[in-house]
Amino acid sequence: MKKYRLLILCILTFDVAFLTGCWDKIEINDRSFIIGIGIDNEDGEFSITCTTPNISESKGGDSSKEAQNNYIKTSKDKTIASALHNMEANLDVNLDFGHTKVLVLGKSLIEDPNMLKDVVDYFDRNTIYSMRIKVMTTQMKAVDILQTKIEGKDSTGVYIAKIFKNHSDDILRFNTVDLGDLVFQLNASKGSALISKIMLEDKELKFGGGAVIKDYSLDGWLEEEELRSLGWLRGKAKRSEVNFKYNDITMPYCISNSQSKSNFELKDDTLYIDVEIKSEGNIPEYRLEEQSLFDDKVIKQLGEAVDKTIKEEVEKLNAKMQNEFQSDIAGYQDQLKISNRKIYLKTKDQWEEYFINAKINVNVKTSIRRIGVTE
Amino acid sequence: MFLDNDKISSKQLISLLVLDFFSTASLTLPKYAAKYGKEDAWIVVIGATVIACIYAILISRVASMFPKETFTRYTEKITNRLISVLLSGMFLIKFIIGAALELRVFGELVKQSMLHNTPIEIIMILMLLIAAYIARKGYEARGRIGGFLVFVAFIPLFIILAFATENVELSNLMPMFVGDPFEIGKGIYMLSFGFAGIELMFIATYYLDKPEKAMRATLKSVLIVGVLNLAVTIITIGTYGVESTTKYIWPLFSIMSVVKVPFLLIDRQDALMMSFWIITVFSLMSAYVFFSSLLVKEIFRFKEQNFTVLPLLPFIYFIALIPDNVVQTYDYINKINIYISPVTLVILPILLMIIAKIRKLGVGKNEKI
């Protein structure tokens, strides 16, 4: 053993020098972490915007400084891969998409079915992108959204990602769509999906509403209230509020839990859908010196008033889906799959037609559980 | 020293087989199950497991008729020297090609998802060398490593799968029983060859400390992997739906990137999943290399097995480089499954059993060995 000691020592020393890494080694200071990607359609070419936080600046915490906290690069080409390559080739660092959080699709892009297909395929095909990237669209250009400078915040991409992280169950405003969800929706429905919308109002970013995609292109926009109704229809309206009128006082009702169930019936080739929306919640606000709420009768009347408001809103959305979009955005067919196999198999091939002509009846049952600590 | 003992317990055999079966089948299994069965993919998986159980019974029955003899010896007894050498040669070639294609899939997947700039040759050579290293150490060392690796690979996998169930939407799995029976049958037939590793039992039974337990152990491992495959299929299709699942080459990895495990530092589970899968690939590669070297030893009647390992590596390596791309690799794998696996899994054991029965060879089912 003693004989080999020197040899072993030599081998170990060489190991330190030669086994340090492999072809894929990139030092962290040679990487640029792309947090947000925006894609626009510019005359049939992909215009890609990438934002990356300036880590050495932003960690100082002094965002009021003149130094740039947020780098934005834009590149344009006929394909996404070559656009990104063009961008990278002119930078002193390597682009790293492993931490990408946000993908913004401009309006012009989702209007072109082929381009939307290209984008979704590209992000699905390449494993470097996480399937949990949040996808959103805007009525403006994606680049304008990502270029917005938010006061007190370092990077727009990080800012948007944080909103999603902290308010993910707030379906009221956010119809959260992950990249994986989007791919799944488009594949399963052969081109239909709902993407949440981000907008710029008075230099502030705001979420609300969404873009309805049909046949891989933009079909129309849903407003914020309509998205909330959609949440009720899907039984996923946690943390949503609805304002209703009772004795000419506008009051809020905060939903803590909601459920939705649909029953289907096929009579004379017409589809009858019975939707039952159950919710429970509390009343956090009323008017001082008005009649006491500590009365079972009043609570019941309040419940009925809420029922009416929700019912009206949901019916409005149903009518819009049937007449304007002619598409089952709320996912009635998914419920039908589970609850009634016979009707599903019968209507499967011409679902859209059955859906457009369906008679939808909405029943709402509200349970007000809490009214705060005052009468 | 225990390394020369070269006998393994049935528990160790189960661990090794579970690792081997899982490695070959599970990656692409949800894709093919969804392709043939649509929403009824689970029927395809269950059917394939049942068929695989039949293979397991046939093969371990034949092998345990001759508990004291190696594969080449007992086939020689049943037929003659020439045929036994031909059969051993056939298995040798099949194992080498199987190892080569599996190695290529491994290399492609690692390069595609992790090491984008590393040459695929390096990735493959490293895996081949480590598999050869353990294959040289004999069956007992492999058995011990298998008993240990099975926990390393599967406990985290179960935890991740448990969290993955959160994303399952029932509507993706409904309605049931609508698939085309012919397609489902075809799917069952195709997927049952995911268990082609059962043919290793022709050779491995001799190395069990209690060969009479071979059938039980094989059946157990097939069922364990069957249940695991069923869970993987239901979770994948439940999350992604039939259409998306059939679009991915390796749905299991794609699904892992959407799984969110709370309180875990790692954001994307696909890398984690990859590391467990590499463990199973290592186990499978070492099995193929080990049994190939064993067959070489048997064919040429060498005394030792370990020096026949290294000469096999160039063959595996160069065959692995033959396919142009991953599409062609899977094309070859499917062709082998369709044309050769039925012969080795069904026809061969039945023929051997019939001839052995006619010539009154081997020990019966209830006889003491």
XYZ file of C-alpha atoms in Angstrom:
744
model
C 0.000 0.000 0.000
C 2.825 2.332 0.910
C 4.214 1.914 -2.560
C 1.105 3.353 -4.121
C 0.666 6.208 -1.712
C 2.314 8.726 -4.019
C 0.317 7.498 -6.990
C -2.974 7.778 -5.102
C -2.017 11.254 -3.971
C -1.287 12.257 -7.555
C -4.609 10.857 -8.792
C -6.541 12.673 -6.092
C -4.769 15.926 -6.879
C -5.541 15.576 -10.543
C -9.177 14.854 -9.706
C -9.475 18.238 -8.080
C -8.285 19.866 -11.245
C -10.142 17.783 -13.807
C -13.404 16.721 -12.219
C -14.693 20.187 -11.518
C -17.572 20.203 -13.909
C -18.683 19.361 -17.335
C -19.682 20.981 -20.577
C -22.745 22.539 -19.101
C -21.034 24.470 -16.366
C -21.982 28.173 -16.405
C -20.895 30.360 -13.524
C -23.682 32.223 -11.797
C -22.227 35.601 -12.745
C -22.348 34.539 -16.382
C -26.049 33.835 -16.192
C -28.876 36.237 -16.660
C -32.072 35.009 -15.074
C -35.052 35.840 -17.220
C -38.086 36.357 -15.006
C -40.631 37.615 -17.492
C -41.054 36.947 -21.195
C -43.354 38.934 -23.419
C -44.198 37.955 -26.976
C -45.808 40.173 -29.604
C -46.641 39.713 -33.216
C -44.901 42.318 -35.315
C -45.847 41.935 -38.968
C -45.817 38.170 -38.724
C -42.577 38.010 -36.757
C -42.144 37.145 -33.104
C -40.991 40.112 -31.116
C -39.722 38.786 -27.822
C -39.111 40.858 -24.720
C -37.171 39.478 -21.786
C -36.862 41.116 -18.397
C -34.230 40.286 -15.899
C -33.709 41.886 -12.517
C -30.331 43.469 -11.988
C -29.345 41.334 -9.050
C -26.305 43.312 -7.938
C -28.369 46.510 -7.841
C -31.594 45.237 -6.390
C -30.031 43.423 -3.480
C -28.873 46.783 -2.128
C -32.512 47.553 -1.463
C -32.257 51.171 -2.546
C -34.598 51.277 -5.472
C -34.770 55.041 -5.526
C -31.271 55.126 -6.936
C -30.824 56.161 -10.507
C -29.182 52.830 -11.407
C -31.176 50.528 -13.602
C -32.902 47.793 -11.617
C -34.528 45.986 -14.450
C -32.980 45.110 -17.783
C -35.215 44.719 -20.747
C -34.094 43.253 -24.039
C -36.116 42.859 -27.190
C -35.403 40.772 -30.238
C -37.309 39.958 -33.391
C -37.297 37.014 -35.776
C -39.499 34.593 -37.669
C -39.186 31.881 -35.018
C -39.017 32.102 -31.248
C -35.838 30.079 -30.922
C -33.919 32.228 -33.371
C -35.223 35.433 -31.810
C -33.962 34.282 -28.427
C -30.696 33.181 -29.959
C -30.226 36.560 -31.610
C -30.806 38.200 -28.281
C -28.370 35.954 -26.439
C -25.663 36.248 -29.057
C -25.459 39.989 -28.485
C -25.261 39.796 -24.714
C -22.258 39.306 -22.453
C -24.132 36.676 -20.399
C -26.086 33.450 -20.948
C -29.834 33.632 -20.739
C -31.250 31.303 -18.097
C -34.921 30.428 -18.388
C -35.001 27.998 -15.485
C -36.521 30.633 -13.223
C -38.938 32.220 -15.664
C -42.189 33.024 -13.901
C -44.310 35.034 -16.271
C -45.246 34.818 -19.932
C -47.199 37.728 -21.403
C -48.809 37.271 -24.799
C -49.671 40.435 -26.682
C -53.081 40.909 -28.278
C -51.651 40.837 -31.770
C -50.150 37.421 -31.061
C -53.258 35.676 -29.810
C -55.149 37.011 -32.806
C -53.014 34.858 -35.072
C -53.834 31.151 -34.622
C -50.587 29.889 -36.107
C -48.452 32.106 -33.947
C -50.289 31.098 -30.782
C -49.827 27.455 -31.717
C -46.113 28.082 -32.298
C -45.691 29.763 -28.946
C -47.493 27.071 -26.969
C -45.635 24.317 -28.788
C -42.261 25.954 -28.223
C -42.727 26.319 -24.471
C -44.196 22.837 -24.169
C -41.496 21.165 -26.236
C -38.497 22.577 -24.404
C -37.892 21.305 -20.916
C -36.005 24.357 -19.701
C -39.285 26.164 -19.204
C -41.270 25.236 -16.131
C -44.821 24.147 -16.821
C -45.870 26.387 -13.955
C -45.006 29.641 -15.719
C -48.035 31.918 -15.391
C -49.468 32.825 -18.751
C -51.407 36.027 -19.292
C -52.459 38.217 -22.121
C -53.092 41.896 -22.582
C -55.093 44.164 -24.830
C -51.939 46.166 -25.427
C -48.481 45.052 -26.413
C -46.687 42.634 -24.112
C -43.586 44.775 -24.238
C -45.494 47.743 -22.762
C -46.605 45.642 -19.805
C -43.096 44.420 -19.060
C -41.611 47.882 -19.499
C -43.896 49.378 -16.883
C -41.901 50.782 -14.027
C -43.683 50.095 -10.769
C -42.901 52.504 -7.998
C -40.868 50.956 -5.219
C -40.457 47.674 -7.042
C -37.398 46.347 -8.788
C -38.624 44.176 -11.554
C -41.961 43.994 -13.281
C -41.575 40.238 -13.836
C -40.903 39.551 -10.176
C -43.755 41.878 -9.213
C -46.289 39.996 -11.343
C -45.001 36.633 -10.174
C -45.379 37.743 -6.552
C -48.971 38.820 -7.116
C -49.710 35.328 -8.356
C -47.893 33.750 -5.454
C -49.725 35.707 -2.782
C -53.201 35.826 -4.315
C -53.360 32.589 -6.189
C -56.771 31.554 -4.856
C -58.312 34.897 -5.661
C -60.222 33.597 -8.623
C -62.265 36.778 -8.599
C -59.658 38.594 -10.553
C -57.266 35.861 -11.526
C -58.246 32.974 -13.617
C -54.792 31.603 -12.951
C -53.489 29.849 -15.996
C -50.232 27.933 -15.827
C -48.426 27.020 -18.992
C -49.339 23.380 -18.286
C -53.033 24.310 -17.926
C -52.998 26.240 -21.159
C -51.425 23.388 -23.107
C -53.865 20.971 -21.563
C -56.904 23.145 -22.313
C -55.860 23.742 -25.903
C -55.130 20.061 -26.505
C -58.263 18.761 -24.830
C -60.671 21.164 -26.497
C -58.856 21.451 -29.819
C -58.166 25.136 -29.511
C -60.285 26.663 -26.746
C -58.907 28.259 -23.618
C -59.297 31.177 -21.275
C -56.244 33.302 -20.496
C -56.287 35.924 -17.778
C -55.805 39.514 -18.749
C -53.361 42.041 -17.396
C -53.776 45.741 -18.093
C -52.120 49.041 -17.455
C -54.247 51.664 -15.713
C -52.728 54.933 -14.479
C -49.217 53.478 -14.492
C -50.366 50.528 -12.366
C -50.680 46.936 -13.460
C -54.092 45.433 -12.926
C -55.611 42.033 -13.408
C -59.173 41.423 -14.390
C -61.093 39.615 -17.040
C -59.649 37.332 -19.615
C -59.288 36.484 -23.264
C -61.474 33.780 -24.726
C -59.517 31.674 -27.188
C -61.410 29.662 -29.754
C -59.848 27.757 -32.641
C -56.456 28.928 -31.385
C -57.245 32.599 -31.796
C -58.843 35.442 -29.881
C -62.621 35.262 -29.857
C -63.479 37.954 -27.336
C -62.883 39.331 -23.886
C -64.536 38.534 -20.583
C -64.960 41.288 -18.024
C -63.951 41.025 -14.416
C -67.520 40.383 -13.173
C -68.022 37.725 -15.813
C -64.910 35.946 -14.665
C -66.332 35.972 -11.159
C -69.536 34.370 -12.404
C -67.393 31.801 -14.123
C -65.783 31.075 -10.770
C -69.214 30.438 -9.281
C -70.166 28.154 -12.137
C -66.985 26.167 -11.682
C -67.442 26.079 -7.917
C -64.140 27.809 -7.393
C -65.155 31.227 -6.166
C -63.326 31.352 -2.883
C -62.520 34.840 -1.614
C -64.881 36.577 -3.985
C -67.293 39.313 -2.997
C -70.572 40.343 -4.460
C -72.358 43.618 -3.740
C -76.106 43.362 -3.452
C -78.921 45.757 -2.576
C -81.104 45.335 0.459
C -83.568 48.082 1.407
C -81.660 50.430 -0.869
C -78.422 49.851 1.006
C -75.633 48.291 -0.975
C -73.983 45.556 1.053
C -71.143 43.163 0.380
C -71.294 39.396 0.731
C -67.911 37.646 1.076
C -67.896 34.083 -0.097
C -65.712 31.752 1.911
C -66.712 28.588 0.126
C -68.754 27.760 -2.917
C -69.869 24.669 -4.741
C -71.531 24.108 -8.044
C -73.352 21.127 -9.397
C -75.079 20.650 -12.730
C -77.721 18.144 -13.674
C -78.316 17.325 -17.291
C -81.342 16.106 -19.114
C -81.940 15.458 -22.785
C -85.539 15.922 -23.947
C -86.556 16.073 -27.612
C -82.956 16.641 -28.618
C -82.732 19.713 -26.395
C -80.299 19.809 -23.540
C -81.642 20.990 -20.170
C -79.024 22.008 -17.671
C -79.882 22.570 -14.032
C -77.125 24.439 -12.267
C -77.102 24.636 -8.514
C -74.675 27.062 -6.934
C -74.251 26.776 -3.200
C -72.160 29.219 -1.270
C -71.490 30.254 2.273
C -69.962 33.449 3.549
C -70.310 36.472 5.741
C -71.581 40.042 5.722
C -68.727 42.322 6.764
C -70.439 45.686 6.257
C -73.789 47.331 6.909
C -74.986 50.814 7.831
C -74.932 52.200 11.373
C -78.304 52.720 13.107
C -80.204 50.793 10.553
C -82.380 47.820 11.383
C -80.673 45.001 13.349
C -79.231 42.110 11.387
C -79.546 39.853 14.425
C -82.781 38.422 13.186
C -83.295 35.155 11.361
C -85.914 36.684 9.101
C -83.605 39.484 7.998
C -80.768 37.041 7.375
C -83.081 34.998 5.155
C -84.133 38.080 3.223
C -80.491 39.035 2.799
C -79.765 35.551 1.507
C -82.547 35.840 -1.032
C -81.251 39.192 -2.195
C -77.797 37.669 -2.714
C -79.346 34.712 -4.540
C -81.028 37.082 -6.933
C -77.869 39.041 -7.665
C -75.745 35.945 -8.257
C -78.428 34.345 -10.386
C -78.687 37.431 -12.591
C -74.947 37.591 -13.107
C -74.589 33.899 -13.892
C -77.508 33.995 -16.306
C -75.926 36.936 -18.058
C -72.709 34.983 -18.475
C -74.561 31.906 -19.714
C -76.330 33.988 -22.321
C -73.025 35.505 -23.405
C -71.391 32.087 -23.717
C -74.295 30.721 -25.719
C -74.934 33.672 -27.986
C -71.747 35.671 -28.301
C -68.930 33.133 -27.911
C -70.916 30.028 -28.813
C -68.467 28.096 -26.742
C -68.617 26.197 -23.450
C -66.131 28.264 -21.485
C -67.500 27.261 -18.104
C -66.757 23.600 -18.738
C -70.264 22.151 -18.549
C -69.073 19.259 -20.660
C -66.500 18.246 -18.045
C -69.249 18.000 -15.456
C -71.430 16.099 -17.872
C -68.610 13.588 -18.370
C -68.705 12.750 -14.700
C -72.386 12.987 -13.947
C -74.143 11.559 -16.987
C -72.262 9.217 -19.239
C -75.216 8.449 -21.480
C -75.936 12.036 -22.459
C -72.239 12.774 -22.787
C -71.731 10.024 -25.350
C -74.790 11.171 -27.251
C -73.887 14.868 -27.363
C -70.109 14.493 -27.600
C -69.787 14.915 -31.349
C -71.975 17.991 -31.638
C -71.478 19.404 -28.203
C -71.246 23.011 -29.331
C -74.602 22.842 -31.059
C -76.281 21.195 -28.086
C -74.717 23.733 -25.777
C -75.798 26.762 -27.785
C -79.405 25.585 -27.804
C -79.422 24.321 -24.236
C -81.915 25.631 -21.693
C -79.938 26.522 -18.629
C -81.694 26.983 -15.315
C -79.725 28.497 -12.459
C -80.552 27.904 -8.801
C -78.592 29.716 -6.147
C -78.534 28.858 -2.482
C -76.736 31.281 -0.219
C -75.976 30.616 3.409
C -74.929 33.643 5.399
C -72.941 32.227 8.270
C -71.521 35.276 10.021
C -72.425 38.922 10.396
C -69.504 40.210 12.440
C -69.669 40.981 16.167
C -72.295 43.727 16.147
C -75.992 43.409 15.619
C -15.561 -13.641 1.021
C -19.244 -13.124 0.397
C -18.654 -11.769 -3.100
C -17.815 -15.266 -4.284
C -20.983 -16.673 -2.844
C -23.092 -15.304 -5.713
C -26.467 -16.300 -4.323
C -29.190 -13.755 -3.656
C -32.345 -13.900 -1.558
C -35.794 -13.631 -3.085
C -36.236 -10.233 -1.420
C -33.177 -8.935 -3.220
C -34.487 -10.423 -6.441
C -37.762 -8.553 -6.015
C -35.910 -5.267 -5.518
C -33.809 -5.842 -8.610
C -36.770 -6.834 -10.765
C -38.900 -3.923 -9.574
C -36.128 -1.508 -10.493
C -35.667 -3.158 -13.895
C -39.344 -3.281 -14.831
C -39.991 0.252 -13.689
C -37.057 1.569 -15.661
C -38.122 0.138 -19.011
C -41.843 0.645 -18.897
C -42.890 3.538 -16.746
C -41.372 6.356 -18.807
C -43.487 5.889 -21.888
C -46.232 3.762 -20.374
C -48.885 6.470 -19.808
C -48.403 7.608 -23.408
C -49.079 4.201 -24.942
C -51.803 3.372 -22.427
C -53.578 6.610 -23.369
C -53.003 6.043 -27.059
C -54.633 2.620 -27.078
C -57.099 2.878 -24.219
C -58.064 6.573 -24.291
C -59.968 7.173 -21.034
C -59.813 3.443 -20.337
C -56.033 3.468 -20.111
C -56.215 1.908 -16.684
C -57.773 -1.233 -18.206
C -54.813 -1.472 -20.567
C -52.352 -1.225 -17.687
C -54.176 -3.803 -15.575
C -54.489 -6.126 -18.565
C -50.806 -5.778 -19.390
C -49.889 -6.621 -15.792
C -52.081 -9.723 -15.871
C -50.493 -10.878 -19.129
C -47.054 -10.189 -17.670
C -47.986 -12.431 -14.741
C -48.556 -15.245 -17.239
C -45.094 -14.669 -18.721
C -43.677 -14.710 -15.209
C -45.392 -18.005 -14.379
C -44.256 -19.657 -17.613
C -40.652 -18.598 -17.374
C -40.080 -19.134 -13.683
C -41.816 -22.522 -13.952
C -39.345 -23.649 -16.599
C -36.361 -22.227 -14.750
C -37.332 -23.729 -11.399
C -37.624 -27.166 -12.976
C -33.842 -27.056 -13.126
C -32.840 -25.248 -9.939
C -29.309 -26.598 -9.866
C -28.393 -25.759 -13.438
C -27.630 -22.630 -15.372
C -29.674 -21.629 -18.418
C -27.200 -22.969 -20.963
C -26.876 -26.247 -19.081
C -30.553 -26.992 -18.749
C -31.417 -25.995 -22.278
C -28.616 -28.305 -23.362
C -30.178 -31.065 -21.286
C -33.616 -30.420 -22.765
C -32.441 -30.039 -26.362
C -28.822 -30.352 -27.370
C -25.605 -28.420 -27.198
C -26.052 -26.598 -30.493
C -29.548 -25.362 -29.763
C -28.616 -24.365 -26.244
C -25.703 -22.316 -27.537
C -27.976 -20.752 -30.151
C -30.567 -19.888 -27.506
C -27.936 -18.417 -25.220
C -26.545 -16.518 -28.191
C -29.989 -15.185 -28.996
C -30.482 -13.928 -25.457
C -26.977 -12.498 -25.461
C -27.725 -10.476 -28.595
C -31.114 -9.426 -27.276
C -29.651 -8.255 -23.980
C -26.874 -6.352 -25.708
C -29.292 -4.630 -28.072
C -31.733 -4.023 -25.235
C -28.997 -2.494 -23.128
C -27.799 -0.394 -26.043
C -31.232 1.042 -26.831
C -31.993 1.689 -23.183
C -28.644 3.435 -22.906
C -29.499 5.595 -25.887
C -32.872 6.570 -24.427
C -31.126 7.424 -21.191
C -28.562 9.544 -22.994
C -31.183 11.347 -25.058
C -33.369 12.117 -22.072
C -30.504 13.383 -19.927
C -29.151 15.521 -22.746
C -32.585 16.855 -23.614
C -33.563 17.847 -20.148
C -30.395 18.451 -18.149
C -27.015 18.461 -19.856
C -27.670 20.336 -23.076
C -24.055 20.843 -24.072
C -22.517 17.615 -22.841
C -21.886 15.148 -25.683
C -24.275 12.213 -25.492
C -21.296 9.866 -25.861
C -19.881 10.985 -22.533
C -23.224 10.590 -20.766
C -23.575 7.081 -22.161
C -20.002 5.990 -21.456
C -20.253 7.069 -17.834
C -23.427 5.094 -17.290
C -21.969 2.096 -19.094
C -18.795 2.122 -17.015
C -20.597 2.288 -13.705
C -22.968 -0.494 -14.797
C -19.975 -2.601 -15.850
C -18.270 -1.961 -12.548
C -21.138 -3.383 -10.544
C -21.694 -6.206 -13.055
C -18.097 -7.345 -12.526
C -18.708 -7.689 -8.811
C -21.114 -10.569 -9.305
C -24.766 -11.176 -8.567
C -24.609 -10.919 -4.818
C -23.177 -7.421 -4.889
C -25.934 -6.452 -7.333
C -28.538 -8.009 -5.054
C -27.321 -6.039 -2.075
C -27.217 -2.809 -4.053
C -30.722 -3.486 -5.413
C -32.104 -4.010 -1.919
C -30.712 -0.645 -0.984
C -31.513 1.328 -4.143
C -35.136 0.314 -4.265
C -35.792 2.465 -1.204
C -33.688 5.339 -2.453
C -35.633 5.376 -5.713
C -39.175 4.608 -4.678
C -39.822 6.317 -1.347
C -39.314 9.825 -2.797
C -41.239 8.751 -5.896
C -44.234 7.781 -3.780
C -44.109 11.099 -1.959
C -44.028 13.072 -5.218
C -46.813 10.957 -6.713
C -48.916 11.555 -3.609
C -48.599 15.300 -4.123
C -49.271 14.887 -7.825
C -52.730 13.476 -7.099
C -53.747 17.005 -6.130
C -53.801 18.015 -9.799
C -55.925 15.084 -10.957
C -59.248 16.122 -12.473
C -61.835 13.394 -12.469
C -63.333 14.656 -15.718
C -60.128 13.693 -17.551
C -60.617 10.052 -16.637
C -64.311 9.930 -17.483
C -66.342 8.405 -19.054
C -65.233 4.860 -18.447
C -65.625 1.848 -20.709
C -65.861 3.706 -24.006
C -62.606 2.538 -25.566
C -62.501 0.332 -28.647
C -62.049 -3.267 -27.356
C -59.755 -4.116 -30.262
C -57.506 -1.133 -29.543
C -57.503 -1.929 -25.833
C -56.504 -5.518 -26.595
C -53.725 -4.281 -28.840
C -52.581 -1.934 -26.096
C -52.555 -4.725 -23.515
C -50.495 -6.883 -25.853
C -48.008 -4.078 -26.581
C -47.651 -2.875 -23.019
C -47.167 -6.349 -21.612
C -43.767 -6.331 -23.312
C -42.787 -3.501 -21.019
C -42.185 -6.379 -18.659
C -39.804 -8.076 -21.096
C -37.233 -8.032 -18.301
C -38.981 -11.145 -16.987
C -36.867 -13.163 -19.402
C -33.905 -12.471 -17.127
C -35.527 -15.047 -14.835
C -34.492 -17.815 -17.254
C -30.972 -17.169 -16.086
C -31.400 -15.580 -12.666
C -33.290 -18.444 -11.032
C -30.093 -20.449 -10.687
C -28.631 -17.707 -8.488
C -31.436 -17.704 -5.937
C -30.661 -19.181 -2.553
C -34.121 -20.759 -2.670
C -34.987 -21.337 -6.349
C -38.435 -22.666 -5.472
C -39.382 -19.121 -4.492
C -38.561 -17.768 -7.944
C -42.117 -17.733 -9.249
C -43.512 -16.030 -6.182
C -40.817 -13.376 -6.237
C -41.301 -12.674 -9.932
C -45.062 -12.425 -9.590
C -44.679 -10.121 -6.619
C -42.380 -7.785 -8.513
C -44.675 -7.748 -11.554
C -47.623 -6.855 -9.330
C -45.708 -4.150 -7.459
C -44.680 -2.500 -10.712
C -48.194 -3.052 -12.095
C -49.717 -1.097 -9.223
C -47.074 1.600 -9.586
C -47.724 1.828 -13.327
C -51.444 2.074 -12.702
C -50.910 4.954 -10.284
C -48.576 6.722 -12.699
C -51.027 6.298 -15.575
C -54.054 7.511 -13.660
C -52.182 10.510 -12.285
C -50.712 11.462 -15.656
C -53.948 11.167 -17.602
C -55.942 12.682 -14.741
C -53.716 15.730 -14.812
C -53.052 16.180 -18.500
C -55.967 14.492 -20.170
C -55.728 11.874 -22.886
C -54.790 14.257 -25.711
C -51.828 15.869 -23.975
C -50.541 12.605 -22.528
C -50.250 11.021 -25.945
C -48.303 14.051 -27.187
C -45.399 13.730 -24.768
C -42.562 11.325 -25.442
C -41.953 10.892 -21.727
C -45.196 11.916 -20.008
C -43.930 10.969 -16.570
C -41.330 13.724 -16.663
C -43.629 16.291 -18.134
C -46.103 15.642 -15.352
C -43.438 16.082 -12.727
C -42.795 19.649 -13.761
C -46.332 20.681 -12.795
C -46.321 18.956 -9.430
C -46.036 21.367 -6.550
C -44.732 19.977 -3.289
C -45.368 22.459 -0.485
C -42.483 23.414 1.774
C -39.967 21.846 -0.553
C -37.031 23.940 -1.576
C -37.022 22.557 -5.100
C -39.540 24.202 -7.373
C -39.539 21.698 -10.212
C -39.855 18.036 -9.479
C -38.796 16.805 -12.923
C -35.114 17.030 -12.038
C -35.745 15.128 -8.838
C -37.716 12.511 -10.701
C -34.901 12.237 -13.201
C -32.403 11.352 -10.489
C -34.592 8.508 -9.244
C -35.081 7.257 -12.736
C -31.323 7.257 -13.325
C -31.045 4.878 -10.364
C -33.434 2.469 -12.048
C -31.596 2.799 -15.359
C -28.366 1.983 -13.594
C -29.962 -1.127 -12.162
C -31.299 -2.216 -15.550
C -28.044 -1.539 -17.381
C -26.049 -3.494 -14.853
C -28.550 -6.348 -15.145
C -28.212 -6.465 -18.925
C -24.421 -6.229 -18.786
C -24.183 -8.800 -16.026
C -26.421 -11.366 -17.686
C -24.756 -10.853 -21.055
C -21.362 -11.525 -19.517
C -22.816 -14.548 -17.761
C -24.085 -15.905 -21.062
C -20.676 -15.386 -22.659
C -19.138 -17.298 -19.803
C -21.670 -20.113 -20.211
C -21.382 -20.338 -23.964
C -17.599 -20.568 -23.897
C -17.550 -22.484 -20.615
C -15.233 -20.040 -18.892
C -14.631 -20.438 -15.215
C -15.029 -16.792 -14.332
C -17.639 -14.281 -15.360
C -16.066 -10.968 -14.459
C -13.470 -10.713 -17.206
C -16.132 -11.090 -19.900
C -17.792 -7.818 -18.866
C -15.430 -5.273 -20.395
C -15.235 -6.789 -23.906
C -19.029 -6.418 -24.163
C -19.042 -2.690 -23.550
C -17.865 -1.578 -27.019
C -20.693 -3.571 -28.611
C -23.300 -1.957 -26.382
C -21.794 1.464 -26.914
C -21.626 1.283 -30.695
C -25.067 -0.249 -31.082
C -26.377 2.574 -28.901
C -25.007 5.049 -31.410
C -26.643 3.419 -34.446
C -30.121 5.035 -34.246
C -30.187 8.496 -35.799
C -32.443 9.995 -33.167
C -34.797 9.244 -30.349
C -37.657 8.505 -32.742
C -35.682 5.750 -34.432
C -34.552 4.390 -31.067
C -38.148 3.890 -30.003
C -38.906 2.436 -33.401
C -36.252 -0.234 -32.825
C -37.442 -0.893 -29.272
C -41.013 -1.371 -30.474
C -39.882 -3.668 -33.296
C -37.960 -5.860 -30.860
C -40.988 -5.950 -28.592
C -43.328 -6.943 -31.370
C -41.187 -9.521 -33.164
C -38.778 -11.010 -30.636
C -40.319 -10.639 -27.185
C -43.318 -12.929 -27.909
C -40.832 -15.647 -28.837
C -38.723 -15.329 -25.717
C -41.594 -14.688 -23.318
C -44.202 -17.185 -24.489
C -43.133 -19.598 -27.210
C -39.726 -20.488 -25.806
C -40.807 -21.345 -22.233
C -43.787 -23.364 -23.505
C -41.598 -25.318 -25.944
C -38.950 -25.963 -23.311
C -41.571 -27.069 -20.820
C -43.236 -29.451 -23.265
C -39.949 -31.043 -24.337
C -38.789 -31.347 -20.731
C -42.095 -32.993 -19.787
C -41.887 -35.423 -22.714
C -38.321 -36.349 -21.893
C -39.212 -36.465 -18.186
C -36.532 -34.003 -17.170
C -36.363 -31.595 -14.252
C -38.045 -31.584 -10.884
C -41.825 -31.479 -10.638
C -43.829 -28.782 -8.994
C -44.204 -30.368 -5.580
C -41.017 -32.377 -5.407
C -38.368 -31.454 -2.924
C -35.185 -30.218 -4.456
